[in-house]
Amino acid sequence: MQIIHHGAVNGVTGSCHQLDVNNHTNNISSYLIDCGLFQGAETAGKSSAEQLQIDFSIDNIKALIVTHCHIDHVGRIPYLLAAGFNQPIYATTATAALLPLVIEDALKVGVTRDQTLIQACLSRLKKLLVPIDYNQWFLLPINPVPKNSVINGDTFTKAKLKFKPAGHILGSAYVEIDLTGPKNHHRVVFSGDLGATYAPLLASPKSPYRADTLVIESTYGDKNHQGRKDRSKQLKNIIESAVKDNGVVLIPAFSIGRTQELLYEFEHIIYRNKNNPMWQNIDIIVDSPMAANFTQQYRQFKTLWDNEAKNKLAQGRHPLDFNQLTTIDSHQDHLAVINYLDSVNKPAIIIAASGMCTGGRISNYLARFLPKSTTDVLFVGYQAQGTTGRDIQNYGPQGGYVYINDQKIDIKAVIHTISGYSAHADQHNLINFVKRMHHKPSHIRIVHGDDEAKQALAKEYRKLIPTAEIVIGKEC
Ligand SMILES: [Zn+2]
Ligand SMILES: [Zn+2]
């Protein structure tokens, strides 16, 4: 058995891992876990064709397993299909529902406006997609072991898969792959992206019972998040002080996950502040047709919500909806809103993608409003190295500038960051994920993080399981 990483090894983006089974025989079976897009610094020095191409052989790949539908985990799927991939794509039921929407958006934004091409890709994707419920074993296709092969502890004749809730975004899962053979039994766990405890809407992930090999993300491997009460209070305070000068508050956010979490929090703040006219009147604008689509899906899959969210629903509240919420659909309306907000002296909160300001409608807002001192930009998610979001975080507070759509934009806006809303587990959560396993891994591979984060987490795991072999990123 071996694991090869085609992405998320040096940084956090481009997740794509390959598990090879029976690689000592001439009849290998491989499984691909995620097939994501590279973003930010990890695209440096590569042409856009190079970033997208599938630069590995897909001959032995028996299946693609999708942990969740963030673009850095699924964005290269159209290129995988274009390379001739014609095997099942396994995903949780909610992910299977969301995935075509995500891919359609990715194709429209980054590749082509040709509806025939888009539809052809989507129909192939839908044909290959196999939705699987959480917590159920599902047999994976595996090639037979050739008769003349050496049978050893690394020979497996059966492979099965289970998705467990990861609490990261709707439908997200970590993956257990169970391998059995004549002489051994081995369980590989791929964490995908793990959610943080007390994330709004979704329950936090529970550790697996057993892992022999663990491939784990480390986005926040060296940090701990603020407590839940703090972040809600901080969000409320930042907004209240930001709107005093009648400026806009821009919140870059992923269309899936973060946007819905923010709506959930705003509904809560509005509900708790019935006597505060500001909160009862402030316009909250979600400028993204995709986000609106996903919010719809979040409402549809309410069985996957955590108990707190379900209780609110039972009390007749609508955790993802309120009067002051406006959704912008067409591009024309999007431009009209920017011009309108620019011409009036009225506060508003705008939530738009992309979450790391690498494109999307938030870019047009940033280009227009960053040079105004009445503007506030609020980061609630991780900003990868080399992204415009990270640059604004770094240079904004010093009165610097950024390039947006090839234009130099001075930053006069006030920049805020709240870390407590991260959709990613923090160091404490990542340690607990392993600590709470009954049967702990003898081999851990740390991926999906910056170097410092990976190093810090490796140190903690070494303390926790001194006998385990722990490998970091590039060395994988
Ligand atoms: Zn993710
Ligand atoms: Zn990720």
CSV table of C-alpha atoms and ligand atoms in Angstrom, one decimal:
chain,number,residue,atom,x,y,z
A,1,MET,CA,0.0,0.0,0.0
A,2,GLN,CA,1.2,3.5,-0.7
A,3,ILE,CA,-0.1,7.0,-0.7
A,4,ILE,CA,0.9,9.6,-3.3
A,5,HIS,CA,-0.1,13.2,-3.0
A,6,HIS,CA,-0.9,15.2,-6.1
A,7,GLY,CA,-1.7,18.4,-4.2
A,8,ALA,CA,-2.2,20.0,-0.7
A,9,VAL,CA,1.3,18.9,0.1
A,10,ASN,CA,3.2,22.2,0.1
A,11,GLY,CA,0.3,24.4,1.1
A,12,VAL,CA,-3.5,24.1,1.6
A,13,THR,CA,-4.8,24.0,-1.9
A,14,GLY,CA,-5.1,21.4,-4.7
A,15,SER,CA,-6.1,18.5,-2.5
A,16,CYS,CA,-5.7,15.2,-4.4
A,17,HIS,CA,-4.4,12.1,-2.8
A,18,GLN,CA,-4.0,8.6,-4.3
A,19,LEU,CA,-4.1,5.4,-2.4
A,20,ASP,CA,-2.5,2.5,-4.2
A,21,VAL,CA,-3.5,-1.0,-3.0
A,22,ASN,CA,-1.5,-4.1,-3.9
A,23,ASN,CA,1.3,-2.1,-5.5
A,24,HIS,CA,3.6,-5.1,-5.1
A,25,THR,CA,1.6,-6.9,-7.7
A,26,ASN,CA,1.1,-6.1,-11.4
A,27,ASN,CA,-2.6,-5.4,-10.8
A,28,ILE,CA,-2.7,-2.3,-8.6
A,29,SER,CA,-6.0,-0.8,-7.6
A,30,SER,CA,-5.9,3.0,-6.9
A,31,TYR,CA,-8.4,5.3,-5.3
A,32,LEU,CA,-8.3,9.0,-5.7
A,33,ILE,CA,-9.4,11.1,-2.7
A,34,ASP,CA,-10.4,14.6,-3.9
A,35,CYS,CA,-9.3,16.3,-7.1
A,36,GLY,CA,-9.0,20.0,-6.2
A,37,LEU,CA,-7.8,23.2,-7.7
A,38,PHE,CA,-4.6,25.0,-6.8
A,39,GLN,CA,-5.0,28.6,-5.6
A,40,GLY,CA,-2.9,31.5,-4.5
A,41,ALA,CA,0.9,31.1,-4.1
A,42,GLU,CA,0.6,27.4,-5.1
A,43,THR,CA,-0.1,28.5,-8.7
A,44,ALA,CA,3.0,30.6,-9.0
A,45,GLY,CA,5.2,29.9,-11.9
A,46,LYS,CA,2.6,27.6,-13.5
A,47,SER,CA,0.5,28.5,-16.6
A,48,SER,CA,-3.2,28.1,-16.1
A,49,ALA,CA,-3.1,25.0,-18.3
A,50,GLU,CA,-0.4,23.5,-16.1
A,51,GLN,CA,-2.4,24.2,-12.9
A,52,LEU,CA,-5.3,22.4,-14.2
A,53,GLN,CA,-3.9,19.4,-16.0
A,54,ILE,CA,-4.0,16.0,-14.6
A,55,ASP,CA,-0.3,15.3,-14.4
A,56,PHE,CA,-0.5,11.7,-13.3
A,57,SER,CA,-1.7,8.4,-14.8
A,58,ILE,CA,-5.3,7.6,-14.3
A,59,ASP,CA,-5.0,4.0,-15.6
A,60,ASN,CA,-5.3,2.1,-12.3
A,61,ILE,CA,-7.8,4.5,-10.7
A,62,LYS,CA,-10.9,2.5,-9.7
A,63,ALA,CA,-12.8,5.4,-8.1
A,64,LEU,CA,-12.8,9.0,-7.1
A,65,ILE,CA,-13.9,9.7,-3.5
A,66,VAL,CA,-14.9,13.2,-2.7
A,67,THR,CA,-14.7,14.5,0.9
A,68,HIS,CA,-16.6,17.8,0.3
A,69,CYS,CA,-17.3,20.2,-2.5
A,70,HIS,CA,-15.0,23.2,-1.8
A,71,ILE,CA,-13.2,24.1,-5.0
A,72,ASP,CA,-9.8,23.3,-3.7
A,73,HIS,CA,-11.0,19.7,-3.3
A,74,VAL,CA,-13.1,19.2,-6.4
A,75,GLY,CA,-12.0,21.9,-9.0
A,76,ARG,CA,-10.0,19.6,-11.2
A,77,ILE,CA,-12.8,17.1,-11.7
A,78,PRO,CA,-13.7,18.5,-15.1
A,79,TYR,CA,-10.0,17.9,-16.2
A,80,LEU,CA,-10.1,14.4,-14.7
A,81,LEU,CA,-13.1,13.7,-16.9
A,82,ALA,CA,-11.4,15.3,-19.9
A,83,ALA,CA,-8.4,13.0,-19.3
A,84,GLY,CA,-10.8,10.1,-19.8
A,85,PHE,CA,-11.7,9.2,-16.2
A,86,ASN,CA,-14.8,6.9,-16.4
A,87,GLN,CA,-15.1,5.4,-13.0
A,88,PRO,CA,-17.5,5.9,-10.1
A,89,ILE,CA,-17.3,9.1,-8.1
A,90,TYR,CA,-18.4,8.5,-4.5
A,91,ALA,CA,-19.7,11.3,-2.3
A,92,THR,CA,-22.2,11.8,0.5
A,93,THR,CA,-25.8,12.4,-0.5
A,94,ALA,CA,-25.5,16.1,0.2
A,95,THR,CA,-22.2,16.5,-1.5
A,96,ALA,CA,-23.6,14.7,-4.5
A,97,ALA,CA,-26.4,17.2,-4.6
A,98,LEU,CA,-24.1,20.2,-4.3
A,99,LEU,CA,-21.2,19.0,-6.6
A,100,PRO,CA,-22.8,19.7,-10.0
A,101,LEU,CA,-23.7,23.2,-8.9
A,102,VAL,CA,-20.1,23.8,-7.8
A,103,ILE,CA,-18.6,22.4,-11.0
A,104,GLU,CA,-21.0,24.3,-13.1
A,105,ASP,CA,-20.0,27.6,-11.4
A,106,ALA,CA,-16.3,26.7,-11.7
A,107,LEU,CA,-16.6,26.0,-15.4
A,108,LYS,CA,-18.6,29.3,-16.0
A,109,VAL,CA,-16.2,31.4,-14.0
A,110,GLY,CA,-12.9,29.9,-15.1
A,111,VAL,CA,-13.2,27.9,-18.3
A,112,THR,CA,-16.1,28.5,-20.7
A,113,ARG,CA,-19.4,30.1,-21.2
A,114,ASP,CA,-20.3,27.5,-23.8
A,115,GLN,CA,-23.5,25.9,-22.4
A,116,THR,CA,-23.2,22.8,-24.6
A,117,LEU,CA,-19.7,22.1,-23.2
A,118,ILE,CA,-20.8,22.8,-19.6
A,119,GLN,CA,-23.9,20.5,-19.9
A,120,ALA,CA,-21.8,17.7,-21.5
A,121,CYS,CA,-19.4,17.8,-18.6
A,122,LEU,CA,-22.2,18.0,-16.0
A,123,SER,CA,-24.1,15.1,-17.5
A,124,ARG,CA,-21.0,12.9,-17.4
A,125,LEU,CA,-20.4,13.9,-13.8
A,126,LYS,CA,-23.9,13.1,-12.8
A,127,LYS,CA,-23.7,9.7,-14.5
A,128,LEU,CA,-20.6,8.8,-12.5
A,129,LEU,CA,-21.7,10.2,-9.2
A,130,VAL,CA,-22.8,7.6,-6.6
A,131,PRO,CA,-24.4,9.2,-3.5
A,132,ILE,CA,-23.7,7.3,-0.2
A,133,ASP,CA,-25.2,8.0,3.2
A,134,TYR,CA,-23.0,8.7,6.2
A,135,ASN,CA,-21.9,5.9,8.5
A,136,GLN,CA,-22.5,3.0,6.0
A,137,TRP,CA,-19.9,0.7,4.7
A,138,PHE,CA,-19.8,0.5,0.9
A,139,LEU,CA,-17.7,-2.0,-1.1
A,140,LEU,CA,-15.1,-0.4,-3.4
A,141,PRO,CA,-14.1,-2.0,-6.7
A,142,ILE,CA,-10.8,-3.8,-6.4
A,143,ASN,CA,-8.7,-5.7,-8.9
A,144,PRO,CA,-8.1,-9.4,-8.2
A,145,VAL,CA,-4.6,-10.3,-6.9
A,146,PRO,CA,-2.8,-12.1,-9.8
A,147,LYS,CA,-2.2,-15.9,-9.0
A,148,ASN,CA,1.6,-15.7,-9.1
A,149,SER,CA,1.8,-12.7,-6.7
A,150,VAL,CA,3.6,-12.9,-3.3
A,151,ILE,CA,0.9,-12.8,-0.6
A,152,ASN,CA,2.1,-10.7,2.3
A,153,GLY,CA,0.7,-8.3,4.9
A,154,ASP,CA,0.3,-5.8,2.2
A,155,THR,CA,-1.9,-7.9,0.0
A,156,PHE,CA,-5.6,-7.0,0.1
A,157,THR,CA,-8.6,-8.6,-1.5
A,158,LYS,CA,-11.4,-6.5,-0.2
A,159,ALA,CA,-11.8,-2.7,0.1
A,160,LYS,CA,-14.7,-0.8,1.6
A,161,LEU,CA,-15.4,2.8,2.3
A,162,LYS,CA,-17.4,4.8,4.9
A,163,PHE,CA,-18.1,8.5,5.1
A,164,LYS,CA,-18.3,10.1,8.6
A,165,PRO,CA,-19.5,13.6,9.2
A,166,ALA,CA,-16.6,16.1,9.2
A,167,GLY,CA,-18.6,19.2,10.4
A,168,HIS,CA,-16.8,21.4,7.9
A,169,ILE,CA,-19.5,22.3,5.3
A,170,LEU,CA,-22.8,20.7,4.3
A,171,GLY,CA,-22.2,17.1,3.2
A,172,SER,CA,-18.5,17.2,4.3
A,173,ALA,CA,-17.0,13.9,5.4
A,174,TYR,CA,-13.9,12.2,6.5
A,175,VAL,CA,-13.2,8.9,4.8
A,176,GLU,CA,-12.5,5.5,6.3
A,177,ILE,CA,-11.1,3.0,3.8
A,178,ASP,CA,-10.9,-0.5,5.2
A,179,LEU,CA,-8.6,-3.0,3.5
A,180,THR,CA,-8.7,-6.7,4.3
A,181,GLY,CA,-6.4,-9.4,3.0
A,182,PRO,CA,-5.3,-13.0,3.8
A,183,LYS,CA,-2.7,-11.8,6.2
A,184,ASN,CA,-3.7,-8.3,7.4
A,185,HIS,CA,-6.3,-5.7,8.0
A,186,HIS,CA,-5.5,-2.1,7.5
A,187,ARG,CA,-7.6,1.0,7.9
A,188,VAL,CA,-6.7,4.3,6.2
A,189,VAL,CA,-8.5,7.5,7.3
A,190,PHE,CA,-8.4,10.6,5.1
A,191,SER,CA,-9.5,13.6,7.2
A,192,GLY,CA,-10.5,15.8,4.3
A,193,ASP,CA,-11.2,19.2,5.9
A,194,LEU,CA,-12.3,18.8,9.5
A,195,GLY,CA,-14.7,21.3,11.1
A,196,ALA,CA,-14.2,23.2,14.3
A,197,THR,CA,-16.1,22.5,17.4
A,198,TYR,CA,-19.1,24.9,17.9
A,199,ALA,CA,-19.2,25.9,14.3
A,200,PRO,CA,-22.7,27.2,13.5
A,201,LEU,CA,-25.2,24.9,12.0
A,202,LEU,CA,-23.2,21.6,11.8
A,203,ALA,CA,-22.3,19.2,14.5
A,204,SER,CA,-18.5,18.8,15.2
A,205,PRO,CA,-16.9,15.7,14.0
A,206,LYS,CA,-16.4,12.6,16.1
A,207,SER,CA,-13.1,10.7,15.9
A,208,PRO,CA,-13.0,7.4,14.1
A,209,TYR,CA,-12.7,4.2,16.3
A,210,ARG,CA,-9.6,3.1,14.5
A,211,ALA,CA,-7.0,4.3,12.0
A,212,ASP,CA,-3.7,2.6,11.1
A,213,THR,CA,-2.7,5.2,8.6
A,214,LEU,CA,-4.1,8.7,8.9
A,215,VAL,CA,-3.8,11.5,6.3
A,216,ILE,CA,-4.8,14.7,8.1
A,217,GLU,CA,-5.2,18.3,7.3
A,218,SER,CA,-3.3,20.9,9.3
A,219,THR,CA,-4.7,24.3,8.2
A,220,TYR,CA,-4.7,25.5,11.8
A,221,GLY,CA,-2.2,23.1,13.1
A,222,ASP,CA,-0.4,25.8,15.0
A,223,LYS,CA,-3.3,27.9,16.2
A,224,ASN,CA,-6.3,27.8,18.5
A,225,HIS,CA,-9.6,29.7,17.7
A,226,GLN,CA,-11.3,32.2,19.8
A,227,GLY,CA,-14.2,30.9,21.9
A,228,ARG,CA,-17.7,31.0,20.5
A,229,LYS,CA,-19.1,33.7,22.7
A,230,ASP,CA,-16.1,36.0,21.8
A,231,ARG,CA,-16.5,35.7,18.1
A,232,SER,CA,-20.3,36.4,18.1
A,233,LYS,CA,-19.7,39.4,20.3
A,234,GLN,CA,-16.8,40.5,18.2
A,235,LEU,CA,-18.9,40.2,15.0
A,236,LYS,CA,-21.6,42.3,16.6
A,237,ASN,CA,-19.1,44.9,17.9
A,238,ILE,CA,-17.2,45.2,14.7
A,239,ILE,CA,-20.4,45.7,12.6
A,240,GLU,CA,-21.8,48.2,15.1
A,241,SER,CA,-18.7,50.4,15.1
A,242,ALA,CA,-18.1,49.9,11.3
A,243,VAL,CA,-21.6,51.2,10.3
A,244,LYS,CA,-21.3,54.4,12.5
A,245,ASP,CA,-19.7,56.3,9.6
A,246,ASN,CA,-22.4,54.9,7.2
A,247,GLY,CA,-19.8,53.0,5.2
A,248,VAL,CA,-20.1,49.5,3.8
A,249,VAL,CA,-18.8,46.3,5.5
A,250,LEU,CA,-17.4,43.8,3.0
A,251,ILE,CA,-17.2,40.2,4.1
A,252,PRO,CA,-15.4,37.9,1.6
A,253,ALA,CA,-16.9,34.4,2.1
A,254,PHE,CA,-17.0,31.1,0.4
A,255,SER,CA,-20.5,30.6,-1.2
A,256,ILE,CA,-20.8,27.2,0.6
A,257,GLY,CA,-20.5,27.0,4.3
A,258,ARG,CA,-19.2,30.4,5.4
A,259,THR,CA,-22.0,32.4,3.9
A,260,GLN,CA,-24.7,30.2,5.5
A,261,GLU,CA,-22.8,30.4,8.9
A,262,LEU,CA,-22.8,34.1,8.7
A,263,LEU,CA,-26.5,34.3,7.9
A,264,TYR,CA,-27.1,32.0,10.9
A,265,GLU,CA,-25.1,34.3,13.2
A,266,PHE,CA,-26.8,37.5,11.8
A,267,GLU,CA,-30.2,35.9,12.3
A,268,HIS,CA,-29.2,35.3,15.9
A,269,ILE,CA,-27.9,38.8,16.5
A,270,ILE,CA,-31.0,40.4,14.9
A,271,TYR,CA,-33.2,38.1,17.0
A,272,ARG,CA,-31.4,39.1,20.2
A,273,ASN,CA,-31.4,42.8,19.4
A,274,LYS,CA,-35.1,43.4,18.8
A,275,ASN,CA,-34.8,46.9,20.3
A,276,ASN,CA,-31.8,48.0,18.4
A,277,PRO,CA,-33.0,49.9,15.3
A,278,MET,CA,-29.6,49.5,13.6
A,279,TRP,CA,-29.9,45.7,13.6
A,280,GLN,CA,-33.5,45.8,12.7
A,281,ASN,CA,-32.8,48.0,9.6
A,282,ILE,CA,-29.4,47.2,8.3
A,283,ASP,CA,-29.3,45.8,4.8
A,284,ILE,CA,-27.5,42.5,4.6
A,285,ILE,CA,-26.7,41.6,1.0
A,286,VAL,CA,-25.6,38.3,-0.3
A,287,ASP,CA,-24.3,39.1,-3.7
A,288,SER,CA,-24.0,35.6,-5.2
A,289,PRO,CA,-26.5,33.5,-7.1
A,290,MET,CA,-24.4,30.5,-6.1
A,291,ALA,CA,-24.6,31.3,-2.4
A,292,ALA,CA,-28.4,31.6,-2.7
A,293,ASN,CA,-28.5,28.2,-4.4
A,294,PHE,CA,-26.4,26.7,-1.6
A,295,THR,CA,-28.5,28.4,1.1
A,296,GLN,CA,-31.5,26.6,-0.4
A,297,GLN,CA,-29.6,23.3,-0.2
A,298,TYR,CA,-28.6,24.0,3.4
A,299,ARG,CA,-32.3,24.5,4.1
A,300,GLN,CA,-33.2,21.3,2.3
A,301,PHE,CA,-30.7,19.1,4.2
A,302,LYS,CA,-31.8,20.3,7.7
A,303,THR,CA,-31.6,16.8,9.0
A,304,LEU,CA,-27.8,17.3,8.9
A,305,TRP,CA,-28.0,20.5,11.1
A,306,ASP,CA,-26.9,20.4,14.7
A,307,ASN,CA,-29.3,20.4,17.6
A,308,GLU,CA,-29.2,24.1,18.3
A,309,ALA,CA,-30.2,24.9,14.7
A,310,LYS,CA,-32.9,22.3,14.8
A,311,ASN,CA,-34.3,23.7,18.1
A,312,LYS,CA,-34.5,27.2,16.5
A,313,LEU,CA,-36.4,25.7,13.7
A,314,ALA,CA,-38.8,24.0,16.1
A,315,GLN,CA,-39.4,27.4,17.7
A,316,GLY,CA,-40.6,28.8,14.4
A,317,ARG,CA,-37.4,30.7,13.6
A,318,HIS,CA,-35.7,30.6,10.2
A,319,PRO,CA,-32.0,30.4,11.0
A,320,LEU,CA,-31.0,31.1,7.4
A,321,ASP,CA,-33.5,33.9,6.7
A,322,PHE,CA,-34.6,37.3,7.9
A,323,ASN,CA,-36.3,40.4,6.6
A,324,GLN,CA,-33.2,42.5,6.0
A,325,LEU,CA,-31.6,39.9,3.8
A,326,THR,CA,-31.4,40.7,0.1
A,327,THR,CA,-29.9,38.3,-2.5
A,328,ILE,CA,-28.4,39.6,-5.7
A,329,ASP,CA,-28.6,37.4,-8.7
A,330,SER,CA,-27.8,38.9,-12.1
A,331,HIS,CA,-24.5,40.5,-13.0
A,332,GLN,CA,-26.4,43.7,-14.0
A,333,ASP,CA,-28.0,43.9,-10.5
A,334,HIS,CA,-24.5,43.3,-9.0
A,335,LEU,CA,-23.1,46.3,-10.8
A,336,ALA,CA,-26.1,48.4,-10.0
A,337,VAL,CA,-25.8,47.6,-6.2
A,338,ILE,CA,-22.1,48.7,-6.3
A,339,ASN,CA,-23.0,52.0,-7.9
A,340,TYR,CA,-26.0,52.5,-5.6
A,341,LEU,CA,-24.0,51.9,-2.4
A,342,ASP,CA,-21.2,54.1,-3.8
A,343,SER,CA,-23.7,57.0,-4.3
A,344,VAL,CA,-25.6,56.8,-1.0
A,345,ASN,CA,-24.5,57.5,2.5
A,346,LYS,CA,-26.0,54.4,4.0
A,347,PRO,CA,-24.5,51.4,5.7
A,348,ALA,CA,-24.8,47.9,4.4
A,349,ILE,CA,-23.2,44.5,5.0
A,350,ILE,CA,-22.1,42.7,1.8
A,351,ILE,CA,-21.3,39.0,1.8
A,352,ALA,CA,-19.7,37.8,-1.5
A,353,ALA,CA,-17.3,35.3,-2.9
A,354,SER,CA,-14.6,34.4,-3.4
A,355,GLY,CA,-13.6,33.8,0.2
A,356,MET,CA,-9.9,34.6,-0.4
A,357,CYS,CA,-10.6,37.5,-2.8
A,358,THR,CA,-9.0,35.6,-5.7
A,359,GLY,CA,-11.9,36.5,-8.0
A,360,GLY,CA,-15.6,36.6,-8.0
A,361,ARG,CA,-17.9,39.5,-7.2
A,362,ILE,CA,-16.1,40.5,-4.0
A,363,SER,CA,-13.3,41.8,-6.2
A,364,ASN,CA,-15.5,44.5,-7.8
A,365,TYR,CA,-16.6,45.6,-4.3
A,366,LEU,CA,-13.0,45.7,-3.1
A,367,ALA,CA,-11.8,47.6,-6.1
A,368,ARG,CA,-14.5,50.3,-5.5
A,369,PHE,CA,-14.6,50.5,-1.7
A,370,LEU,CA,-11.1,49.7,-0.5
A,371,PRO,CA,-9.9,53.3,-1.2
A,372,LYS,CA,-12.6,54.7,1.1
A,373,SER,CA,-11.9,55.2,4.8
A,374,THR,CA,-15.5,54.6,5.7
A,375,THR,CA,-15.3,51.0,4.4
A,376,ASP,CA,-14.6,48.0,6.7
A,377,VAL,CA,-13.4,44.7,5.4
A,378,LEU,CA,-14.0,41.8,7.7
A,379,PHE,CA,-12.2,38.5,7.2
A,380,VAL,CA,-13.8,35.5,8.8
A,381,GLY,CA,-12.0,32.7,7.0
A,382,TYR,CA,-8.5,31.5,6.2
A,383,GLN,CA,-6.5,33.5,3.7
A,384,ALA,CA,-4.0,31.4,1.9
A,385,GLN,CA,-0.5,32.7,1.1
A,386,GLY,CA,-0.4,34.6,-2.2
A,387,THR,CA,-4.1,35.4,-2.3
A,388,THR,CA,-5.4,39.0,-2.5
A,389,GLY,CA,-7.1,38.3,0.8
A,390,ARG,CA,-3.8,37.6,2.5
A,391,ASP,CA,-2.3,40.7,0.9
A,392,ILE,CA,-5.2,42.9,2.1
A,393,GLN,CA,-4.7,41.5,5.6
A,394,ASN,CA,-1.0,42.1,5.5
A,395,TYR,CA,-0.7,45.5,3.8
A,396,GLY,CA,-4.1,47.0,4.6
A,397,PRO,CA,-3.3,48.0,8.2
A,398,GLN,CA,-0.2,49.8,7.0
A,399,GLY,CA,-2.1,51.8,4.4
A,400,GLY,CA,-0.6,49.8,1.6
A,401,TYR,CA,-2.1,48.7,-1.7
A,402,VAL,CA,-3.1,45.6,-3.7
A,403,TYR,CA,-3.7,44.8,-7.3
A,404,ILE,CA,-7.2,43.8,-8.2
A,405,ASN,CA,-8.2,43.1,-11.8
A,406,ASP,CA,-4.7,44.5,-12.8
A,407,GLN,CA,-5.4,47.8,-11.1
A,408,LYS,CA,-3.4,49.2,-8.2
A,409,ILE,CA,-5.9,49.8,-5.4
A,410,ASP,CA,-4.9,51.9,-2.3
A,411,ILE,CA,-6.3,50.5,0.9
A,412,LYS,CA,-7.9,53.2,3.2
A,413,ALA,CA,-10.5,50.8,4.5
A,414,VAL,CA,-10.3,49.4,8.1
A,415,ILE,CA,-9.3,45.7,8.1
A,416,HIS,CA,-10.6,43.2,10.7
A,417,THR,CA,-10.1,39.5,11.1
A,418,ILE,CA,-12.2,37.2,13.3
A,419,SER,CA,-10.6,33.8,13.5
A,420,GLY,CA,-13.4,32.1,15.5
A,421,TYR,CA,-15.5,31.5,12.5
A,422,SER,CA,-13.1,29.2,10.9
A,423,ALA,CA,-14.7,26.2,9.2
A,424,HIS,CA,-11.4,24.3,10.1
A,425,ALA,CA,-10.5,22.4,13.2
A,426,ASP,CA,-7.9,24.2,15.3
A,427,GLN,CA,-4.8,22.6,16.9
A,428,HIS,CA,-6.7,21.5,19.9
A,429,ASN,CA,-9.4,19.9,17.7
A,430,LEU,CA,-6.8,18.2,15.5
A,431,ILE,CA,-5.0,16.7,18.5
A,432,ASN,CA,-8.3,15.5,20.0
A,433,PHE,CA,-9.3,13.9,16.7
A,434,VAL,CA,-6.3,11.5,17.1
A,435,LYS,CA,-6.4,11.4,20.9
A,436,ARG,CA,-10.0,10.1,21.0
A,437,MET,CA,-9.3,7.2,18.6
A,438,HIS,CA,-9.4,3.8,20.3
A,439,HIS,CA,-6.8,2.3,18.0
A,440,LYS,CA,-4.4,5.1,17.2
A,441,PRO,CA,-2.5,5.3,13.9
A,442,SER,CA,1.1,4.0,13.5
A,443,HIS,CA,1.6,6.2,10.5
A,444,ILE,CA,0.4,9.9,10.1
A,445,ARG,CA,0.8,12.1,7.1
A,446,ILE,CA,0.3,15.8,7.7
A,447,VAL,CA,-1.0,17.7,4.6
A,448,HIS,CA,-3.1,20.7,3.8
A,449,GLY,CA,-1.3,23.4,5.8
A,450,ASP,CA,1.5,25.9,5.7
A,451,ASP,CA,4.9,24.7,6.9
A,452,GLU,CA,4.7,26.1,10.4
A,453,ALA,CA,1.3,24.6,11.0
A,454,LYS,CA,2.4,21.2,9.8
A,455,GLN,CA,5.6,21.3,12.0
A,456,ALA,CA,3.7,22.4,15.1
A,457,LEU,CA,1.1,19.7,14.6
A,458,ALA,CA,3.7,17.0,14.0
A,459,LYS,CA,5.4,18.0,17.3
A,460,GLU,CA,2.1,17.5,19.1
A,461,TYR,CA,1.4,14.1,17.5
A,462,ARG,CA,4.9,12.9,18.3
A,463,LYS,CA,4.2,13.7,22.0
A,464,LEU,CA,0.8,11.9,21.7
A,465,ILE,CA,2.1,8.8,19.9
A,466,PRO,CA,5.9,8.5,20.3
A,467,THR,CA,5.9,5.3,18.3
A,468,ALA,CA,4.1,6.5,15.3
A,469,GLU,CA,5.9,7.4,12.1
A,470,ILE,CA,4.9,11.0,11.3
A,471,VAL,CA,5.6,12.5,7.9
A,472,ILE,CA,5.1,16.1,6.8
A,473,GLY,CA,4.0,17.6,3.5
A,474,LYS,CA,6.8,17.7,1.1
A,475,GLU,CA,8.5,14.6,2.5
A,476,CYS,CA,5.3,12.5,1.9
B,1,ZN,ZN,-12.9,22.8,2.6
B,2,ZN,ZN,-9.5,22.3,2.0
